[in-house]
Short mmCIF file of C-alpha atoms and ligand atoms in Angstrom, two decimals:
data_model
loop_
_atom_site.label_atom_id
_atom_site.label_comp_id
_atom_site.label_asym_id
_atom_site.label_seq_id
_atom_site.Cartn_x
_atom_site.Cartn_y
_atom_site.Cartn_z
CA MET P 1 46.04 -49.25 26.43
CA PHE P 2 47.21 -52.34 28.75
CA HIS P 3 51.40 -52.26 29.89
CA SER P 4 50.93 -52.44 33.37
CA THR P 5 52.99 -55.13 34.66
CA PHE P 6 55.44 -55.88 31.53
CA HIS P 7 58.15 -54.00 33.60
CA ALA P 8 57.65 -56.22 36.23
CA ILE P 9 57.41 -59.46 34.15
CA ARG P 10 60.38 -58.45 32.56
CA ALA P 11 62.63 -58.54 35.61
CA ALA P 12 60.37 -61.90 36.35
CA LEU P 13 61.36 -63.25 33.79
CA ILE P 14 65.24 -62.04 33.45
CA ALA P 15 65.93 -63.49 37.24
CA VAL P 16 63.96 -67.35 35.95
CA VAL P 17 66.35 -66.91 32.65
CA ALA P 18 69.11 -66.68 34.93
CA LEU P 19 68.29 -69.27 36.67
CA GLY P 20 68.06 -71.70 33.93
CA PRO P 21 67.28 -71.01 30.25
CA LEU P 22 64.30 -73.38 29.35
CA ALA P 23 62.34 -72.25 32.53
CA VAL P 24 59.71 -69.73 30.74
CA ASP P 25 56.58 -70.67 29.56
CA ALA P 26 56.79 -68.95 26.66
CA LYS P 27 53.42 -68.15 25.13
CA PRO P 28 52.23 -70.14 22.28
CA TYR P 29 52.04 -66.71 19.86
CA LYS P 30 54.86 -63.72 18.88
CA ALA P 31 53.61 -60.53 17.96
CA ALA P 32 56.27 -57.33 17.96
CA GLU P 33 56.77 -53.97 19.07
CA ILE P 34 59.64 -51.54 18.92
CA PHE P 35 60.32 -48.55 20.61
CA THR P 36 62.24 -45.13 19.70
CA ASN P 37 65.48 -45.86 22.61
CA ASN P 38 65.53 -41.54 23.08
CA SER P 39 62.05 -39.93 24.43
CA GLN P 40 61.16 -36.93 23.75
CA LEU P 41 58.63 -34.29 25.40
CA TYR P 42 56.41 -32.64 22.70
CA GLY P 43 56.72 -32.53 19.22
CA LYS P 44 54.43 -34.34 16.30
CA TYR P 45 54.89 -37.49 15.15
CA VAL P 46 53.23 -38.54 11.60
CA PHE P 47 53.81 -41.61 10.04
CA ARG P 48 52.40 -43.51 7.26
CA MET P 49 50.82 -47.17 8.77
CA ARG P 50 48.84 -49.83 6.73
CA ALA P 51 47.03 -51.56 9.78
CA ALA P 52 46.67 -55.13 9.91
CA GLU P 53 42.45 -56.65 10.02
CA GLY P 54 41.46 -59.65 11.89
CA SER P 55 39.12 -60.14 15.00
CA GLY P 56 41.50 -59.41 17.99
CA ILE P 57 44.02 -57.94 16.51
CA ILE P 58 44.95 -54.31 17.04
CA SER P 59 47.95 -52.07 15.32
CA ASN P 60 49.28 -49.46 17.16
CA PHE P 61 51.72 -46.19 17.63
CA PHE P 62 51.70 -44.91 20.69
CA LEU P 63 54.00 -42.07 22.82
CA TRP P 64 55.01 -44.00 26.44
CA LYS P 65 56.16 -42.19 29.54
CA GLU P 66 59.30 -45.11 30.40
CA GLY P 67 58.34 -46.47 33.93
CA SER P 68 54.63 -44.93 33.87
CA GLU P 69 53.62 -48.67 35.21
CA LEU P 70 55.08 -48.48 38.27
CA ALA P 71 53.97 -47.49 41.53
CA GLY P 72 54.50 -44.10 42.84
CA VAL P 73 54.99 -42.84 38.96
CA THR P 74 52.56 -41.15 37.14
CA TRP P 75 51.39 -42.55 34.59
CA GLU P 76 51.71 -40.07 30.52
CA GLU P 77 50.26 -42.29 27.51
CA VAL P 78 48.80 -41.51 24.38
CA ASP P 79 47.62 -43.89 22.20
CA ILE P 80 46.67 -44.54 18.27
CA GLU P 81 44.93 -48.43 18.27
CA VAL P 82 43.41 -49.38 15.02
CA PHE P 83 40.72 -52.58 15.38
CA GLY P 84 41.53 -55.11 13.38
CA LYS P 85 38.05 -56.57 13.89
CA ASN P 86 35.24 -54.75 11.43
CA GLN P 87 37.45 -54.77 8.19
CA GLY P 88 39.62 -52.49 10.37
CA ARG P 89 37.80 -49.40 9.80
CA GLU P 90 38.33 -48.52 13.30
CA TRP P 91 40.28 -47.09 15.58
CA GLN P 92 40.63 -45.63 18.85
CA SER P 93 42.35 -42.42 20.39
CA ASN P 94 43.67 -42.09 23.93
CA ILE P 95 44.87 -40.42 26.74
CA ILE P 96 46.53 -42.25 30.07
CA THR P 97 47.62 -40.42 32.65
CA GLY P 98 46.93 -40.53 36.35
CA LEU P 99 48.69 -41.48 39.67
CA ASP P 100 48.23 -44.74 40.99
CA SER P 101 44.65 -45.12 39.91
CA ARG P 102 44.81 -44.18 35.79
CA VAL P 103 42.50 -41.97 34.15
CA THR P 104 41.81 -42.81 30.38
CA SER P 105 39.77 -40.98 27.73
CA GLU P 106 39.27 -43.66 25.21
CA GLN P 107 37.06 -42.77 22.12
CA VAL P 108 36.48 -44.82 19.22
CA HIS P 109 36.31 -43.14 15.71
CA ASN P 110 35.13 -44.95 12.39
CA ALA P 111 37.43 -43.90 9.59
CA GLY P 112 34.24 -44.73 7.22
CA VAL P 113 36.94 -46.78 4.67
CA SER P 114 39.00 -50.62 5.87
CA LEU P 115 42.13 -48.78 7.45
CA ALA P 116 44.02 -52.31 6.65
CA GLU P 117 43.49 -51.67 2.86
CA ASP P 118 45.71 -49.37 2.15
CA TYR P 119 47.91 -46.99 3.68
CA HIS P 120 46.76 -44.30 6.14
CA THR P 121 48.92 -40.99 7.35
CA TYR P 122 48.72 -40.29 11.04
CA SER P 123 50.31 -37.79 12.93
CA ILE P 124 49.76 -37.19 16.91
CA GLU P 125 50.51 -33.66 17.65
CA TRP P 126 52.01 -32.85 21.36
CA THR P 127 52.22 -29.57 22.57
CA PRO P 128 52.22 -27.67 26.33
CA GLN P 129 48.33 -26.71 25.53
CA TRP P 130 47.14 -29.41 23.82
CA VAL P 131 46.96 -33.66 21.70
CA ARG P 132 45.37 -33.29 18.41
CA TRP P 133 45.12 -37.07 16.57
CA LEU P 134 45.35 -36.34 12.87
CA VAL P 135 44.64 -39.32 9.72
CA ASP P 136 45.04 -38.19 5.92
CA GLY P 137 45.39 -34.92 7.56
CA GLN P 138 42.11 -34.14 8.86
CA VAL P 139 41.73 -33.54 12.97
CA VAL P 140 39.98 -36.42 14.54
CA ARG P 141 40.07 -35.83 17.90
CA GLU P 142 41.50 -32.44 20.04
CA THR P 143 42.03 -32.26 23.62
CA GLN P 144 43.13 -28.88 25.47
CA GLY P 145 43.91 -28.85 29.46
CA GLY P 146 42.81 -31.33 31.03
CA GLN P 147 45.02 -34.91 30.12
CA ALA P 148 46.75 -32.99 27.94
CA GLY P 149 48.46 -30.79 29.89
CA ASP P 150 49.19 -33.62 32.58
CA LEU P 151 51.75 -34.73 29.95
CA ILE P 152 54.44 -32.84 31.13
CA SER P 153 57.75 -35.96 30.66
CA PRO P 154 59.58 -37.02 27.78
CA ALA P 155 57.85 -39.97 26.69
CA GLN P 156 59.34 -42.97 24.08
CA ALA P 157 57.52 -43.30 20.41
CA ARG P 158 56.13 -47.19 19.88
CA PHE P 159 54.95 -48.99 17.62
CA ASN P 160 53.02 -52.13 18.35
CA PHE P 161 50.52 -54.87 16.82
CA TRP P 162 49.72 -57.70 18.95
CA PRO P 163 46.43 -59.77 20.64
CA PRO P 164 44.82 -58.27 23.85
CA ASN P 165 42.82 -61.21 25.67
CA ILE P 166 39.76 -58.40 25.40
CA PRO P 167 37.16 -59.58 23.13
CA ALA P 168 35.23 -56.94 24.77
CA TRP P 169 37.16 -54.36 23.25
CA VAL P 170 39.44 -56.10 20.14
CA GLY P 171 37.14 -58.79 19.40
CA PRO P 172 36.98 -62.64 20.08
CA TRP P 173 40.12 -64.44 18.58
CA ASN P 174 40.79 -66.90 16.23
CA ASP P 175 44.60 -67.92 15.12
CA SER P 176 43.39 -68.95 12.05
CA ILE P 177 44.22 -65.82 11.26
CA LEU P 178 47.67 -66.13 11.55
CA PRO P 179 49.93 -64.99 10.62
CA VAL P 180 48.90 -61.55 10.38
CA HIS P 181 51.54 -58.51 9.89
CA MET P 182 51.31 -53.96 9.95
CA PHE P 183 53.00 -52.32 7.64
CA VAL P 184 54.61 -48.59 8.23
CA ASN P 185 56.12 -46.86 5.31
CA TRP P 186 57.59 -44.19 7.37
CA VAL P 187 57.82 -42.36 10.33
CA GLU P 188 58.84 -38.13 11.19
CA TYR P 189 59.21 -36.18 14.24
CA HIS P 190 59.21 -33.42 14.18
CA SER P 191 59.99 -30.94 17.58
CA TRP P 192 57.56 -28.25 19.32
CA ASN P 193 59.06 -25.08 18.83
CA GLY P 194 56.51 -23.14 21.14
CA ALA P 195 55.00 -21.51 18.24
CA GLY P 196 55.04 -24.57 15.49
CA PHE P 197 56.95 -27.79 14.65
CA THR P 198 60.25 -28.42 13.37
CA PHE P 199 61.40 -31.63 11.55
CA GLU P 200 64.10 -33.31 13.49
CA TRP P 201 63.76 -36.61 11.64
CA ARG P 202 62.83 -39.71 9.05
CA ASP P 203 63.07 -43.28 9.37
CA ASP P 204 61.92 -44.71 5.77
CA PHE P 205 62.30 -48.09 7.28
CA ASN P 206 64.95 -48.77 4.70
CA ALA P 207 67.02 -50.54 7.02
CA PHE P 208 66.44 -51.28 10.78
CA ASP P 209 68.13 -48.29 12.82
CA SER P 210 68.81 -49.84 15.63
CA ASP P 211 70.35 -46.57 17.20
CA ARG P 212 67.19 -45.01 16.67
CA TRP P 213 64.81 -48.20 17.54
CA GLY P 214 64.65 -50.93 20.48
CA VAL P 215 62.77 -54.37 19.87
CA ALA P 216 60.67 -55.38 22.84
CA ASP P 217 61.31 -59.02 24.01
CA TRP P 218 58.84 -59.03 27.01
CA THR P 219 55.03 -59.81 27.20
CA PHE P 220 52.53 -58.46 30.05
CA ALA P 221 49.12 -59.98 30.93
CA GLU P 222 46.55 -58.60 28.83
CA ASN P 223 48.63 -59.69 25.56
CA ARG P 224 48.01 -63.62 24.08
CA ALA P 225 51.70 -63.00 22.55
CA ASP P 226 54.90 -62.47 23.50
CA PHE P 227 57.02 -59.75 21.85
CA ALA P 228 59.82 -61.71 19.79
CA PRO P 229 62.46 -59.47 17.96
CA ALA P 230 62.02 -62.24 15.15
CA ASN P 231 58.40 -60.62 14.19
CA VAL P 232 60.50 -57.17 13.51
CA ALA P 233 61.78 -56.14 9.98
CA THR P 234 62.11 -54.27 7.72
CA VAL P 235 61.74 -55.24 3.94
CA ASN P 236 61.60 -53.00 0.67
CA GLY P 237 61.93 -49.77 2.19
CA TYR P 238 58.98 -51.06 4.79
CA LEU P 239 59.14 -51.54 8.88
CA VAL P 240 57.23 -55.04 9.09
CA LEU P 241 55.45 -56.25 12.71
CA SER P 242 53.91 -59.41 12.44
CA LEU P 243 51.68 -61.96 14.96
CA THR P 244 52.39 -65.35 14.10
CA HIS P 245 52.17 -68.87 15.63
CA GLU P 246 55.25 -69.47 18.07
CA GLY P 247 58.05 -70.80 15.61
CA GLN P 248 57.07 -69.30 12.89
CA GLU P 249 58.05 -65.99 13.03
CA GLY P 250 59.75 -63.59 10.57
CA PHE P 251 57.95 -62.46 7.15
CA ASN P 252 58.53 -63.88 4.08
CA GLY P 253 56.31 -61.90 1.57
CA THR P 254 56.59 -58.90 -0.14
CA PRO P 255 54.46 -55.62 1.93
CA PRO P 256 51.92 -54.64 0.18
CA GLY P 257 52.94 -51.25 -1.95
CA ASP P 258 52.23 -47.48 -0.78
CA ASN P 259 50.96 -45.84 -3.69
CA ASN P 260 49.99 -41.79 -1.95
CA GLY P 261 52.93 -41.71 0.29
CA SER P 262 56.02 -43.24 -0.77
CA SER P 263 57.69 -39.95 0.06
CA SER P 264 57.13 -37.07 1.60
CA SER P 265 57.42 -34.73 -1.19
CA SER P 266 55.07 -37.08 -3.01
CA SER P 267 51.51 -35.28 -3.46
CA SER P 268 49.65 -37.23 -1.09
CA GLY P 269 46.49 -39.09 -1.28
CA SER P 270 46.72 -38.42 2.66
CA SER P 271 45.62 -35.12 2.61
CA GLY P 272 43.25 -35.51 0.02
CA SER P 273 41.33 -32.12 0.03
CA SER P 274 41.95 -29.07 2.05
CA SER P 275 38.92 -29.32 4.33
CA SER P 276 38.87 -28.80 7.99
CA SER P 277 37.15 -30.06 10.46
CA GLY P 278 38.26 -28.69 13.62
CA SER P 279 36.88 -30.02 17.09
CA SER P 280 36.27 -28.51 20.50
CA SER P 281 38.45 -29.65 23.59
CA SER P 282 38.39 -32.61 24.61
CA SER P 283 35.93 -33.50 21.90
CA SER P 284 33.94 -36.27 20.54
CA SER P 285 35.36 -37.35 17.20
CA SER P 286 34.57 -37.23 14.10
CA SER P 287 36.78 -36.86 11.25
CA SER P 288 35.48 -36.46 7.51
CA GLY P 289 35.90 -32.83 6.85
CA SER P 290 33.26 -30.19 7.85
CA SER P 291 34.31 -27.67 4.74
CA SER P 292 34.19 -29.21 1.02
CA SER P 293 37.29 -29.48 -0.93
CA SER P 294 38.89 -25.97 -2.04
CA GLY P 295 39.41 -25.43 -5.44
CA SER P 296 42.74 -25.41 -6.08
CA GLY P 297 44.46 -21.62 -5.09
CA GLY P 298 44.17 -20.21 -8.81
CA GLY P 299 41.09 -18.19 -8.15
CA ASN P 300 41.37 -17.58 -4.70
CA VAL P 301 38.24 -18.68 -3.82
CA TYR P 302 39.00 -20.43 -0.34
CA PRO P 303 37.12 -22.18 1.69
CA VAL P 304 35.21 -21.05 4.82
CA VAL P 305 36.37 -22.78 7.90
CA SER P 306 34.78 -21.34 11.02
CA GLY P 307 34.64 -21.89 14.78
CA GLY P 308 37.18 -25.06 13.95
CA GLN P 309 40.54 -23.37 15.41
CA SER P 310 42.02 -25.05 12.62
CA GLY P 311 42.45 -25.06 8.77
CA ASN P 312 44.56 -28.20 6.71
CA PHE P 313 45.77 -27.12 3.57
CA ASN P 314 47.21 -29.89 1.27
CA THR P 315 50.55 -30.03 -0.92
CA SER P 316 49.52 -28.60 -4.30
CA GLY P 317 50.37 -25.22 -5.69
CA ALA P 318 49.37 -22.45 -3.06
CA TYR P 319 45.76 -22.96 -1.26
CA GLY P 320 43.84 -21.29 1.09
CA PHE P 321 41.18 -21.06 3.55
CA ARG P 322 39.05 -18.29 4.96
CA THR P 323 37.37 -17.22 8.22
CA GLN P 324 35.55 -14.78 10.06
CA ASP P 325 36.82 -15.67 13.68
CA SER P 326 38.41 -13.91 16.01
CA ILE P 327 41.94 -14.84 16.34
CA SER P 328 44.17 -13.78 19.30
CA GLY P 329 47.10 -15.88 18.41
CA TRP P 330 47.84 -18.66 15.50
CA GLY P 331 50.69 -20.82 14.92
CA VAL P 332 51.59 -23.65 11.87
CA SER P 333 52.10 -27.53 11.55
CA ASN P 334 53.71 -29.32 9.57
CA PHE P 335 55.24 -25.85 7.53
CA SER P 336 59.00 -27.37 6.84
CA GLY P 337 59.38 -25.27 2.84
CA ARG P 338 56.35 -23.24 3.43
CA SER P 339 55.93 -20.13 3.22
CA ILE P 340 52.67 -18.63 4.98
CA SER P 341 50.68 -15.12 4.00
CA VAL P 342 47.64 -13.99 6.07
CA THR P 343 45.80 -10.65 4.84
CA VAL P 344 42.10 -9.54 5.90
CA ASN P 345 40.18 -9.82 2.86
CA GLY P 346 43.15 -10.42 0.38
CA SER P 347 44.58 -6.88 0.60
CA GLY P 348 46.14 -4.77 2.96
CA THR P 349 49.72 -5.58 4.33
CA ALA P 350 50.39 -9.79 4.12
CA VAL P 351 51.42 -11.38 7.98
CA THR P 352 54.29 -13.51 6.86
CA SER P 353 55.48 -14.08 9.83
CA PRO P 354 53.90 -17.60 11.56
CA GLY P 355 52.26 -16.59 14.81
CA ALA P 356 52.69 -12.91 14.26
CA PRO P 357 50.17 -10.53 15.89
CA LEU P 358 46.80 -10.06 12.67
CA PRO P 359 45.81 -6.32 12.05
CA GLN P 360 42.06 -6.17 13.49
CA LYS P 361 38.97 -6.89 10.96
CA GLY P 362 35.66 -6.05 11.38
CA SER P 363 32.60 -8.70 12.25
CA GLY P 364 32.01 -8.95 8.60
CA ASP P 365 35.91 -9.67 7.01
CA TYR P 366 38.08 -12.15 6.38
CA TYR P 367 41.31 -13.49 7.66
CA ILE P 368 42.55 -15.37 4.33
CA PHE P 369 45.51 -17.37 5.00
CA GLU P 370 47.57 -18.23 2.29
CA ALA P 371 50.17 -21.31 2.26
CA SER P 372 52.78 -21.92 -0.18
CA GLU P 373 53.57 -25.55 -1.95
CA GLY P 374 55.56 -27.18 0.27
CA ASP P 375 57.71 -30.69 0.91
CA PHE P 376 54.59 -32.70 3.47
CA PRO P 377 51.62 -34.05 2.27
CA TRP P 378 49.67 -31.40 4.06
CA ALA P 379 49.80 -28.48 6.64
CA SER P 380 47.48 -27.10 8.64
CA VAL P 381 47.44 -23.68 10.80
CA TYR P 382 45.97 -23.69 14.12
CA TRP P 383 44.28 -20.58 16.34
CA TRP P 384 42.57 -19.60 19.55
CA1 CA N 1 59.86 -46.80 2.94
#
């Protein structure tokens, strides 16, 4: 949320360093940030993160248009920010846009569990029409139009971990919690192809890929810490971002294991049920699914989804759902390795091309969406 001045400060730091290497007033704490060297327009990022617990700290993933903080440049940013306070149960979604005066739409979501006690799968889906935030395969928020339509520039993906000096937002600060760490098992990028998402790359963090990632070495006014490259590490296949006292940078421990999401083909604690929670445009949050978990696909008795404009599948076997919604268009998300079949009441000729026109149905009929097993922990269909 607060990146406003770091480029200006960075420029100032460079100028000062040029005059004398000891002239910089370093902050007493060191934090960490990495960012993709390339920017992408639209797409989906999926990652497995174990946030850090503790008051006064936030574990983050965000999309960032370079130069957003500059005068005369439109700000474009999409955030996932997990609060360390309150046992790490809350996180904030946000879109920041606007020229000169920033427009924000922050919403705080209660995950119902600590996001700092285990890894969870997070996703931001960004298309020309909408932005979605998902946790463990559940749509928690969707924004259609409005600010989503103002995100028109390629953006970097960034992970960072830092202590804002804004206690009303993140809770009071007490440096006795240091050192603290956030962990990322993997991250994937899928591009937007106009009808769905296409897998592009995955980083398992088995090593630090400096072709893909840059490392921050600056700070800004709202940050109690400097971003320090020494607090970025890859250990045992995990990205570790640390927050430490100055002079105590680095991570010498063993990252906690991710038992449910070590590989993309694993059968996911991430998706859990195939329930769906739709949310209307610029919705008011709330994750836990509205429809109950389905049985497995065997019986073809699928849960009913209504008004949600999306339905999710989990990974094992063929799963499906039913809806009586009227559908004028539809697409799929995260369908790598899967096939789709849509019928009316389970009979007639199935539509198997994602996005292809669906047959007419009566108001009492169901569209039945069925997906085959795939390589990723979850997949979804959306419609309008
Ligand atoms: Ca990994």
